[in-house]
XYZ file of C-alpha atoms in Angstrom:
738
model
C 14.970 -28.699 -13.198
C 18.124 -26.900 -13.550
C 19.503 -23.838 -16.130
C 20.602 -26.602 -18.882
C 16.850 -28.263 -18.938
C 14.980 -24.864 -19.146
C 17.427 -23.405 -21.966
C 16.646 -26.845 -23.615
C 13.104 -26.438 -23.044
C 13.041 -23.120 -24.501
C 14.880 -24.191 -27.431
C 12.212 -26.457 -28.430
C 9.214 -24.274 -28.464
C 7.482 -22.769 -31.365
C 7.938 -18.681 -31.574
C 3.751 -19.021 -31.265
C 4.350 -21.171 -27.927
C 6.692 -18.641 -26.848
C 4.096 -15.675 -27.491
C 1.431 -17.688 -25.232
C 3.895 -18.282 -22.819
C 3.999 -14.197 -22.965
C 0.260 -13.477 -22.807
C -2.303 -13.845 -19.773
C -5.916 -14.649 -19.806
C -8.807 -14.888 -17.127
C -9.231 -18.488 -16.801
C -12.495 -18.242 -17.617
C -11.290 -17.669 -21.203
C -9.996 -20.940 -21.586
C -13.220 -22.663 -20.578
C -15.651 -20.020 -22.887
C -17.132 -18.944 -20.164
C -15.974 -15.258 -20.628
C -19.015 -12.962 -19.777
C -20.884 -11.732 -22.847
C -20.548 -8.360 -21.252
C -16.792 -8.548 -21.354
C -15.708 -4.803 -22.103
C -12.179 -3.264 -23.628
C -9.489 -5.064 -25.835
C -10.858 -8.583 -24.846
C -13.810 -7.773 -27.520
C -11.535 -7.401 -30.623
C -9.103 -10.287 -29.612
C -10.269 -13.709 -31.071
C -8.171 -17.005 -29.917
C -8.495 -20.186 -31.188
C -8.968 -22.810 -28.659
C -5.793 -24.122 -29.319
C -4.101 -21.101 -28.760
C -5.896 -20.481 -25.281
C -4.728 -23.797 -23.802
C -0.875 -22.580 -24.462
C -1.174 -19.469 -22.470
C 1.761 -19.123 -19.964
C -0.515 -17.586 -17.218
C -3.940 -16.657 -15.622
C -5.690 -13.717 -14.000
C -8.626 -14.488 -11.481
C -10.164 -17.009 -9.616
C -8.637 -18.789 -6.927
C -10.177 -22.301 -5.109
C -7.918 -25.273 -4.889
C -10.575 -27.380 -6.363
C -10.896 -25.199 -9.696
C -7.426 -24.366 -10.135
C -6.099 -28.207 -9.830
C -8.633 -29.061 -12.630
C -7.835 -26.342 -14.618
C -4.109 -27.028 -14.723
C -4.885 -31.201 -14.891
C -6.786 -29.508 -18.484
C -3.976 -27.667 -19.639
C -1.138 -29.760 -18.837
C -3.142 -32.780 -20.741
C -3.371 -30.397 -23.832
C 0.461 -29.515 -23.652
C 2.566 -30.729 -25.454
C 5.707 -29.228 -23.624
C 4.034 -30.203 -20.411
C 4.854 -26.286 -19.370
C 2.855 -25.822 -16.220
C 0.260 -22.535 -15.789
C 0.714 -19.743 -13.614
C -2.258 -18.715 -11.422
C -1.794 -14.992 -10.759
C -4.259 -13.010 -8.738
C -5.003 -9.767 -6.559
C -4.747 -10.456 -3.068
C -3.955 -7.466 -1.664
C -4.602 -7.255 1.631
C -6.257 -11.113 2.754
C -7.427 -13.702 0.426
C -10.875 -14.596 2.700
C -9.338 -13.840 6.354
C -9.320 -9.721 5.336
C -6.434 -7.517 6.988
C -6.576 -3.849 7.036
C -6.193 -1.743 4.163
C -2.883 -1.122 3.253
C -2.805 2.934 4.028
C -3.925 1.453 7.590
C -1.095 -0.992 7.392
C 1.357 1.941 7.041
C -0.085 3.631 10.292
C 1.125 0.927 12.174
C 4.690 1.771 12.072
C 5.440 -2.363 12.303
C 6.984 -4.246 9.621
C 7.218 -7.066 11.730
C 3.593 -7.665 12.090
C 3.173 -6.493 8.645
C 5.601 -9.681 7.644
C 3.496 -12.011 9.891
C -0.070 -10.802 8.252
C 1.509 -11.279 4.642
C 2.697 -14.828 5.564
C -0.740 -15.698 6.909
C -2.502 -14.449 3.388
C 0.193 -16.388 1.689
C -0.860 -19.343 3.487
C -4.694 -19.019 2.764
C -3.663 -18.101 -0.959
C -1.143 -20.804 -1.440
C -3.576 -23.785 -0.382
C -6.187 -21.985 -2.777
C -3.698 -22.553 -5.435
C -2.300 -18.987 -5.873
C 1.336 -18.417 -7.236
C 1.747 -15.121 -7.373
C -0.032 -12.246 -6.057
C -0.246 -8.717 -7.328
C 0.850 -7.060 -4.351
C 2.693 -5.028 -2.685
C 1.454 -1.754 -4.229
C 4.463 0.556 -3.496
C 3.040 3.399 -5.153
C 3.627 6.848 -3.008
C 0.755 8.860 -2.609
C 0.128 12.284 -1.594
C -3.649 12.910 -3.420
C -6.550 11.495 -1.258
C -8.894 12.414 -4.421
C -7.209 9.160 -5.937
C -8.954 6.083 -4.760
C -6.472 3.819 -4.863
C -4.183 5.782 -1.644
C -6.131 3.091 0.162
C -3.770 0.128 -1.464
C -0.629 2.403 -0.731
C 1.148 2.465 2.848
C 1.309 6.180 2.675
C 3.488 9.438 1.350
C 6.821 8.676 2.731
C 9.094 6.869 0.416
C 10.894 5.438 3.573
C 7.946 4.029 5.246
C 6.464 2.770 2.153
C 9.787 0.860 1.103
C 10.095 -0.635 4.825
C 6.476 -1.575 4.543
C 6.866 -3.114 1.467
C 10.089 -5.048 2.005
C 7.971 -6.635 4.903
C 4.933 -7.542 2.723
C 7.385 -9.245 -0.085
C 9.444 -10.971 2.660
C 5.800 -12.298 4.099
C 4.816 -13.640 1.073
C 7.305 -15.271 -0.154
C 9.938 -16.308 3.116
C 13.391 -17.448 2.161
C 11.976 -19.224 -1.045
C 8.909 -19.415 -2.951
C 9.213 -22.583 -3.466
C 8.113 -23.709 0.454
C 4.797 -24.653 1.348
C 2.529 -21.698 2.056
C 4.637 -19.507 0.029
C 3.816 -17.475 -2.779
C 5.304 -14.986 -5.298
C 5.331 -11.133 -4.612
C 4.376 -8.897 -7.982
C 5.472 -5.397 -6.433
C 3.428 -2.594 -8.294
C 2.705 -0.088 -10.266
C 6.145 0.750 -11.565
C 6.374 3.782 -11.577
C 4.727 6.882 -10.039
C 1.122 5.817 -10.679
C -0.020 7.212 -7.367
C 0.707 10.585 -8.584
C -2.039 11.047 -11.686
C -2.932 14.842 -12.292
C -5.872 15.876 -10.469
C -5.866 12.190 -8.544
C -8.267 11.629 -11.518
C -7.447 7.418 -12.195
C -5.413 6.755 -15.335
C -4.129 10.569 -15.732
C -1.142 11.930 -16.473
C 1.425 11.353 -14.182
C 4.062 14.375 -15.079
C 7.542 14.994 -12.520
C 11.063 16.233 -12.645
C 13.580 13.369 -12.679
C 14.711 14.580 -9.578
C 11.604 14.040 -7.871
C 11.108 10.372 -9.364
C 14.031 9.723 -7.822
C 13.842 11.399 -4.446
C 10.137 10.302 -3.709
C 8.758 7.693 -6.221
C 11.430 5.252 -6.798
C 12.868 4.427 -3.402
C 9.544 1.760 -1.894
C 10.069 -0.154 -5.605
C 13.706 -0.626 -5.036
C 13.291 -1.798 -1.254
C 10.841 -4.505 -2.585
C 13.001 -5.252 -5.180
C 16.343 -5.775 -2.962
C 13.730 -7.989 -0.291
C 13.378 -10.376 -3.087
C 10.083 -9.579 -5.175
C 9.675 -11.997 -7.791
C 7.940 -10.030 -10.561
C 7.005 -6.224 -11.311
C 3.627 -4.928 -12.752
C 4.062 -1.846 -14.560
C 1.440 1.442 -14.600
C -1.137 2.781 -17.027
C 0.549 6.188 -16.667
C 3.262 8.122 -18.442
C 6.620 8.921 -16.746
C 8.404 11.757 -18.840
C 6.233 11.497 -21.394
C 6.422 7.587 -21.978
C 3.979 5.255 -20.673
C 5.562 3.091 -18.145
C 5.132 0.225 -20.316
C 7.034 0.484 -22.990
C 9.469 3.209 -20.951
C 13.399 1.737 -21.436
C 14.283 4.275 -19.022
C 12.107 2.561 -16.384
C 12.349 -1.048 -17.365
C 16.079 -1.180 -18.759
C 17.915 1.340 -16.748
C 16.503 1.550 -13.765
C 15.091 -1.983 -12.950
C 17.597 -4.289 -14.631
C 21.051 -2.033 -14.796
C 20.693 -0.117 -11.525
C 18.777 -2.241 -9.128
C 19.624 -5.880 -11.121
C 16.348 -7.139 -11.521
C 16.269 -10.228 -13.210
C 12.930 -11.565 -12.316
C 9.666 -11.035 -14.398
C 7.792 -7.909 -15.751
C 4.348 -7.878 -16.322
C 1.901 -5.206 -17.893
C -1.149 -3.890 -16.128
C -4.669 -4.842 -17.746
C -4.637 -4.343 -21.542
C -2.005 -2.000 -20.828
C 0.135 -2.894 -24.124
C -2.652 -2.163 -26.481
C -3.168 1.251 -24.314
C -0.343 2.224 -26.027
C -2.118 3.204 -29.227
C -4.414 5.154 -26.882
C -1.472 7.108 -25.589
C -0.647 7.842 -29.378
C 3.358 6.356 -29.181
C 2.073 3.647 -31.292
C 0.179 3.777 -34.180
C -0.817 0.185 -34.523
C -0.637 -2.917 -32.734
C 2.840 -3.960 -34.627
C 3.996 -0.868 -32.734
C 2.767 -1.664 -29.852
C 4.533 -5.085 -29.448
C 7.525 -3.866 -31.285
C 7.815 -1.151 -27.978
C 6.691 -3.340 -25.225
C 9.495 -6.089 -26.025
C 12.289 -3.379 -26.614
C 11.686 -2.524 -23.145
C 11.860 -6.037 -21.763
C 7.940 -6.218 -21.225
C 8.101 -10.321 -20.420
C 3.949 -10.701 -19.944
C 1.080 -9.155 -21.403
C -1.831 -8.957 -19.575
C -5.594 -9.215 -20.806
C -4.775 -8.288 -24.443
C -3.641 -10.272 -27.631
C -0.377 -7.584 -29.119
C 2.117 -10.149 -28.613
C -0.080 -13.395 -29.701
C -0.740 -11.262 -32.853
C 1.944 -9.446 -33.638
C 5.229 -11.170 -32.839
C 5.763 -13.118 -35.938
C 5.527 -10.291 -38.318
C 7.692 -8.286 -36.025
C 10.539 -10.782 -36.344
C 9.950 -11.061 -39.787
C 10.271 -7.873 -40.607
C 12.966 -6.980 -38.247
C 11.758 -5.092 -35.773
C 12.278 -7.201 -32.889
C 15.148 -10.013 -32.560
C 14.790 -13.816 -31.265
C 16.877 -12.823 -28.296
C 14.725 -10.188 -26.992
C 11.696 -12.796 -27.032
C 13.964 -15.794 -25.684
C 14.928 -13.728 -23.092
C 11.402 -12.829 -21.921
C 10.386 -16.714 -21.933
C 13.483 -17.518 -20.279
C 12.455 -15.398 -17.349
C 8.975 -16.749 -17.291
C 10.331 -20.379 -17.116
C 12.465 -19.585 -14.221
C 9.864 -18.037 -12.381
C 7.578 -21.340 -12.698
C 10.912 -23.213 -11.819
C 11.288 -20.892 -9.117
C 8.039 -21.785 -7.731
C 8.999 -25.824 -7.888
C 6.181 -25.891 -10.759
C 7.875 -28.546 -13.144
C 8.092 -30.685 -9.960
C 4.695 -30.377 -8.967
C 2.669 -28.225 -10.976
C -0.215 -28.001 -8.360
C 1.862 -26.775 -5.500
C 0.062 -26.412 -2.509
C -3.216 -26.418 -3.829
C -5.034 -28.305 -1.143
C -8.899 -28.882 -0.536
C -8.525 -30.131 3.307
C -6.035 -27.273 4.300
C -8.194 -24.776 2.707
C -11.275 -26.023 5.320
C -8.665 -25.900 7.929
C -6.698 -22.251 7.296
C -9.556 -20.431 5.461
C -10.669 -17.599 7.860
C -9.459 -19.741 11.284
C -9.559 -18.435 14.472
C -5.706 -18.080 14.124
C -5.982 -15.690 11.332
C -8.678 -13.909 12.542
C -6.889 -12.883 15.660
C -3.594 -11.601 13.773
C -6.108 -9.375 11.844
C -7.810 -8.045 15.161
C -4.121 -7.432 16.171
C -3.465 -5.869 12.918
C -6.486 -3.906 13.057
C -5.654 -2.531 16.468
C -2.631 -1.157 15.786
C -3.265 0.384 12.506
C -6.277 2.664 13.897
C -5.252 6.169 14.539
C -6.788 8.179 17.645
C -6.894 11.901 15.918
C -8.968 13.836 18.905
C -10.062 13.001 22.658
C -11.252 15.377 25.126
C -12.098 13.097 27.681
C -14.473 11.071 25.713
C -12.392 7.815 25.506
C -11.828 5.348 26.402
C -15.711 4.453 27.462
C -16.319 4.811 31.349
C -17.104 1.060 32.232
C -20.980 1.886 33.670
C -21.495 4.342 30.678
C -24.619 3.768 28.478
C -23.624 3.754 25.057
C -25.596 5.171 21.776
C -24.715 3.814 18.414
C -25.724 5.674 15.276
C -24.270 5.709 11.411
C -24.085 3.873 8.264
C -20.988 1.549 9.934
C -22.782 0.784 13.146
C -24.501 -2.342 11.665
C -22.531 -3.502 8.470
C -20.315 -5.634 7.614
C -18.786 -4.063 4.462
C -15.658 -3.066 6.407
C -13.369 -4.828 4.422
C -12.357 -2.328 1.827
C -11.590 -2.523 -1.901
C -9.895 -5.452 -3.026
C -11.254 -7.963 -0.420
C -11.053 -10.844 -2.561
C -13.009 -13.657 -1.139
C -13.911 -11.983 1.915
C -17.562 -11.797 2.593
C -18.945 -8.887 4.301
C -22.054 -10.877 5.261
C -20.334 -13.043 7.849
C -17.950 -9.876 8.909
C -18.651 -8.971 12.609
C -20.481 -5.392 12.858
C -19.376 -2.761 15.193
C -22.769 -3.053 16.685
C -22.166 -6.535 17.405
C -18.568 -6.378 19.061
C -19.655 -3.674 20.874
C -22.812 -5.573 22.636
C -20.756 -8.443 23.171
C -18.821 -6.713 26.136
C -21.458 -3.985 27.325
C -24.828 -5.721 26.866
C -27.870 -3.534 27.597
C -25.837 -0.510 27.984
C -26.164 -0.274 24.230
C -28.800 1.283 22.675
C -28.466 1.440 18.346
C -30.464 3.673 15.746
C -30.340 0.591 13.894
C -31.018 2.113 10.424
C -29.553 5.292 10.368
C -28.359 6.680 7.168
C -26.866 4.033 5.272
C -25.694 5.495 1.969
C -26.828 3.416 -0.891
C -26.379 4.106 -4.850
C -25.394 7.816 -5.695
C -27.177 9.553 -2.477
C -28.111 8.970 1.289
C -31.547 7.790 2.115
C -34.088 10.010 3.318
C -32.863 11.424 6.694
C -33.057 9.582 9.675
C -31.329 12.043 12.219
C -34.004 13.146 15.125
C -35.334 10.035 14.765
C -31.587 8.600 16.098
C -31.519 11.514 18.446
C -34.514 10.844 20.136
C -33.565 7.060 20.575
C -30.356 7.809 22.037
C -31.590 10.510 24.388
C -30.611 8.847 27.255
C -27.319 7.824 26.503
C -24.526 9.096 28.460
C -22.041 8.531 25.253
C -22.783 8.948 21.519
C -20.924 6.853 18.853
C -21.408 8.065 15.234
C -19.860 5.200 12.933
C -19.452 7.410 9.567
C -17.055 7.175 6.516
C -17.400 6.575 2.747
C -18.752 3.444 1.021
C -16.769 0.843 0.040
C -17.472 1.014 -3.481
C -15.919 4.306 -3.114
C -12.658 3.745 -2.913
C -10.182 1.519 -4.992
C -9.222 1.641 -8.784
C -11.427 3.587 -10.957
C -13.061 5.981 -7.443
C -11.686 9.084 -7.484
C -13.847 12.100 -6.077
C -13.357 15.805 -5.670
C -15.455 15.681 -2.419
C -14.013 14.357 0.592
C -16.386 15.179 2.933
C -18.647 12.672 5.095
C -22.180 12.948 3.178
C -24.498 15.877 4.645
C -26.954 13.544 6.296
C -23.647 11.774 8.450
C -22.454 15.328 8.939
C -25.807 16.307 10.233
C -26.220 13.194 12.630
C -23.165 14.351 14.073
C -24.242 18.071 14.785
C -27.669 16.979 15.595
C -25.921 14.597 18.629
C -23.832 17.280 19.902
C -26.397 19.932 20.046
C -28.240 17.576 22.197
C -25.786 17.578 24.736
C -23.863 14.563 24.548
C -20.463 13.506 24.416
C -19.670 12.509 20.685
C -17.660 9.829 19.538
C -17.059 9.352 15.621
C -15.348 6.456 14.100
C -14.220 6.770 10.940
C -14.108 4.314 8.384
C -12.620 4.939 5.017
C -10.028 4.285 2.546
C -8.594 7.533 2.379
C -8.084 10.684 4.780
C -11.419 12.390 4.396
C -11.969 16.044 4.954
C -13.304 16.201 8.080
C -12.996 19.784 9.516
C -16.283 20.108 9.325
C -17.372 17.789 12.168
C -13.986 18.104 14.084
C -15.650 20.443 16.901
C -18.754 18.600 17.495
C -16.589 15.576 17.862
C -14.845 14.890 21.674
C -13.355 11.944 20.043
C -12.306 11.069 16.442
C -11.048 7.446 15.946
C -9.839 6.784 12.649
C -10.968 3.367 11.621
C -9.951 2.911 7.924
C -11.187 0.122 6.422
C -10.148 -2.428 8.946
C -10.832 -5.952 7.432
C -12.569 -8.862 9.036
C -11.968 -8.230 12.686
C -11.619 -4.516 12.375
C -15.400 -4.130 14.448
C -13.549 -5.940 17.245
C -10.579 -4.358 17.143
C -12.519 -1.059 17.487
C -14.386 -1.688 20.013
C -11.269 -2.665 21.820
C -10.075 0.837 21.298
C -13.070 2.545 22.402
C -13.792 0.740 25.730
C -9.955 0.629 26.652
C -9.105 -2.653 26.200
C -6.281 -1.669 23.838
C -4.620 1.675 24.135
C -4.602 2.997 20.444
C -0.764 3.532 19.228
C -1.601 4.201 15.544
C 0.289 6.948 13.685
C -0.874 8.856 10.225
C 0.701 7.274 7.133
C -0.788 9.909 5.008
C -1.683 13.693 6.036
C -5.374 14.783 6.637
C -6.144 18.025 4.604
C -8.160 20.958 6.116
C -9.823 21.081 2.920
C -9.415 19.776 -0.898
C -7.521 23.080 -1.763
C -5.024 22.238 0.059
C -3.837 18.715 -2.114
C -1.397 17.867 -2.998
C -0.511 18.217 0.962
C 2.446 16.501 2.375
C 5.476 16.710 5.078
C 8.462 16.202 2.982
C 7.823 19.285 0.725
C 10.779 21.442 -1.212
C 11.233 24.556 0.597
C 11.174 27.812 -1.505
C 13.062 31.283 -2.248
C 10.021 32.766 -0.142
C 8.753 29.985 2.731
C 5.757 31.046 4.716
C 7.257 32.764 7.608
C 5.712 33.012 11.102
C 5.244 36.703 10.731
C 2.378 37.844 8.625
C 3.765 38.580 4.928
C 1.909 38.534 1.725
C 4.813 37.705 -0.294
C 5.294 33.941 0.738
C 4.184 30.939 -0.123
C 1.016 30.583 1.442
C -2.778 30.643 1.491
C -4.579 33.576 2.061
C -7.633 31.485 4.039
C -5.774 28.429 5.091
C -2.863 27.703 6.943
C -0.645 25.524 4.824
C 0.041 22.626 7.143
C -2.362 19.596 7.295
C -4.904 19.611 9.867
C -2.990 16.307 10.952
C 0.381 15.944 9.945
C 2.165 12.045 8.917
C 3.267 10.602 12.129
C 0.189 11.786 14.157
C -1.806 9.789 16.742
C -3.022 10.230 20.046
C -2.873 7.762 23.101
C -4.421 7.354 26.082
C -1.408 7.931 27.868
C 1.089 10.609 27.659
C 4.648 10.092 25.973
C 7.306 12.473 26.292
C 10.127 12.425 23.740
C 13.121 14.736 25.288
C 16.885 15.000 25.754
C 18.123 14.787 22.358
C 21.857 13.447 21.791
C 24.025 13.466 19.049
C 27.412 11.939 19.034
C 29.088 11.840 16.042
C 31.231 8.937 14.734
C 35.119 9.222 14.079
C 36.195 9.991 10.150
C 35.706 6.420 8.349
C 33.387 5.016 10.609
C 32.751 1.272 10.457
C 30.260 0.319 8.074
C 26.790 -0.915 9.493
C 23.734 -2.749 8.610
C 21.670 -0.378 6.372
C 17.732 -0.552 6.574
C 17.527 0.324 3.036
C 18.798 -2.770 1.937
C 21.436 -1.264 0.211
C 25.161 -2.789 0.850
C 26.585 -1.864 4.426
C 27.246 2.040 4.682
C 29.352 4.119 7.392
C 27.876 5.177 10.405
C 28.207 9.240 10.513
C 26.413 9.591 13.841
C 24.295 8.221 16.541
C 21.111 10.142 18.195
C 19.339 9.153 21.159
C 16.272 10.564 23.216
C 14.862 9.718 26.299
C 10.972 8.669 25.841
C 9.015 8.300 29.064
C 5.413 6.869 30.070
C 3.894 9.805 32.680
C 0.366 8.898 32.054
C -1.380 6.274 33.940
C -1.786 3.678 31.522
C 0.859 1.376 29.617
C 1.115 2.005 25.667
C 3.471 1.839 22.660
C 4.543 5.249 20.626
C 6.174 5.378 17.785
C 9.497 7.488 18.347
C 10.563 8.898 14.482
C 14.314 10.372 13.240
C 13.950 12.709 10.668
C 16.826 14.349 8.716
C 17.230 17.726 6.998
C 20.271 18.362 4.493
C 20.541 22.012 5.109
C 22.916 23.070 1.958
C 23.192 20.698 -1.317
C 23.927 21.201 -4.738
C 20.256 20.551 -5.614
C 17.056 21.470 -3.408
C 16.781 19.176 -0.696
C 12.965 18.314 1.079
C 12.347 19.861 4.384
C 12.423 16.929 6.246
C 12.900 13.340 5.458
C 11.932 10.164 7.724
C 15.152 7.762 7.819
C 13.772 5.534 10.684
C 11.686 4.640 13.904
C 11.442 2.749 16.700
C 8.057 1.238 18.211
C 8.336 1.334 22.004
C 6.162 -0.191 24.918
C 6.198 1.625 28.167
C 4.334 1.001 31.437
C 3.193 3.989 33.482
C 6.336 5.930 34.828
C 8.536 3.984 32.511
C 11.180 5.151 30.416
C 13.553 4.007 27.807
C 16.048 5.267 25.756
C 15.309 5.285 21.879
C 18.944 5.126 19.768
C 19.460 5.495 16.217
C 22.418 4.974 13.919
C 22.820 7.734 11.343
C 24.244 6.270 7.933
C 25.653 7.680 4.855
C 23.068 6.433 2.955
C 20.445 8.282 5.174
C 22.232 11.577 3.568
C 22.661 10.187 0.138
C 20.501 11.717 -2.727
C 20.474 11.380 -6.414
C 22.564 14.462 -7.360
C 22.450 16.209 -10.650
C 24.756 13.405 -12.533
C 22.253 10.881 -11.090
C 24.589 9.342 -8.814
C 23.545 8.154 -5.652
C 25.800 10.424 -2.915
C 25.862 12.382 -0.147
C 27.570 15.918 0.380
C 29.450 17.713 3.071
C 28.034 19.915 5.507
C 25.445 20.430 7.679
C 22.735 18.309 8.560
C 19.507 18.788 11.312
C 18.624 15.386 12.877
C 15.451 15.583 14.332
C 13.370 13.190 16.919
C 9.553 13.265 17.722
C 6.758 11.970 18.221
C 5.457 12.795 14.502
C 7.044 15.092 11.687
C 5.958 18.425 13.331
C 7.010 17.649 17.014
C 10.997 17.073 17.243
C 13.968 17.965 19.007
C 16.786 19.090 16.662
C 20.403 19.426 16.838
C 22.464 20.456 13.906
C 25.599 18.610 13.081
C 28.169 18.830 10.466
C 29.834 16.058 8.447
C 33.091 16.812 7.197
C 34.304 15.438 3.639
C 36.574 12.311 4.304
C 33.793 9.947 5.773
C 32.392 8.568 2.600
C 31.553 9.677 -0.343
C 29.844 8.538 -3.834
C 28.622 4.758 -3.043
C 30.611 2.199 -3.337
């Protein structure tokens, strides 16, 4: 359908039809199947049956047969024949579940991320989905917050690169194409920094911090073509994001040029009254419309107020029509007017869902995402070793992670099965040790486990946090392993065993209490459908770990938030003892494990940093942030060598520091990275082009610019171990972004 036809269709719509196009409800509500115990605002909103069948989109269940029937029933009742949009939270997999996004960030592999997102899109599309609420581009620094599992970590650049890759994987060149879906980036903005790590809490930060750290990843997703944006529950500068004209009008539409659909989070328009920025539903609707909120999710403010607001002159017809046109244009972009069923296909579901190709991809992804944190000659496990396995994650398929959609833990391979498939009778498992149920552990079985594993050469403690303690509404103040899990690790070590601790979690945990008693620590995260096999591949030496931390690990919860790219202070902590500096009395400032850190079964060296400056007015080059091309400032290169006896991959990381600027700048900022694979004894050059864009920031006038002066160029294998050189970039090679 062309633009002229869309405009004609919009002109023919009644105000009621427009208000309902701007409303999203559960498909169960259309069939009157909403559960009796439904909570929240939907208890108070009552839609007439005729109104329900005019809503523009639904949130919830998938399945080709179900959604084809729903679309058919809807169109039969629709006078205008405007197809429904089907949306859902497919976060890291539909049926075949990939590693959680926080683990995906640890791959530093946008190409693999894009490939995985494309597989997720295929499964979702054949099951009838049109839009997924992913990626979550929220930058995170506080692991007390349960939703860190949905982010790619604490760094704005890495977060943006991975968000953009995810968008490309979902949408391809055109979301209308077979096997593609539209991407909705969320939660705009700064949802990942709630005070105290407490879900739905206030977010309070300066405009500079917002622009330096929290906005770039959303912008990268928009520049990659994301079709939709979901707002966040929180406030930004004392205004809820749901009705923030600064975010939705100035930043999103004016600065970034976004012309797609904006949707609220669940009941967030009505919750403006709880925020005390709206006295009633009329004011909540008015403020949301003025901000440019196109779709209200799971509440009825728009349906109940738009007519009154228009009659009272509090909103304009143009504001409503702009919202409706964006919704119609998205449906048209997906090809729904020509084929309202798009890719929904029961036979294709049978062929694609949980297929071998997708499971193998999930295994590759999981292998790359796992991070070896410690290894004192314990891994890989010797081929002849007798292996003991204990802990709550030894024999469970509950390793998919939160938001695992239609993933089935009961058919997910366990770590026990994955190891026994290779090791056979060399395996001994303490089958029922310390499963975590409810709010506390079942009675201790540590002594029984130690006795059962007494003849083993090496013991694997499969530990972590329960899946239900991660994700939305899962904030925690204690990040330690449960007492019985810590006791298990201590007891195995006390029995004289080599102990390999494998951690399944959705966040960085406080593992300092078990670090000393662990000869090796593998952070497996929640690795998805093929995660057990991936972990076994690493433990047994079939795969050399290459993951690098996308989020710092704290020494204890008192350090939180702890992150690498902090602003310096007037009294920075120094190497010498001095009380009057920014430090703790009882703990180092540094994290237990820093951003970008990860071990390998081989030894990599990164040395010989060379920096060559480009002549003034250097040539323009491609910009990895997605901005218009910008000029090269210098090239930085290092020699990377594999000095060990195994082939392996490492991640070479480029960091920059603005030594002196008009405003305080971060001590270190990741600007680029390269994954490099080397055979034993092999070496290669890792080269980076440093551009004006990498030196730029939003200054006090909120202009994107760079300033002449000194810059430190740093290259290394994590943020703390780098070679550095200082360069001076004079005026005349650029300036304000053109």
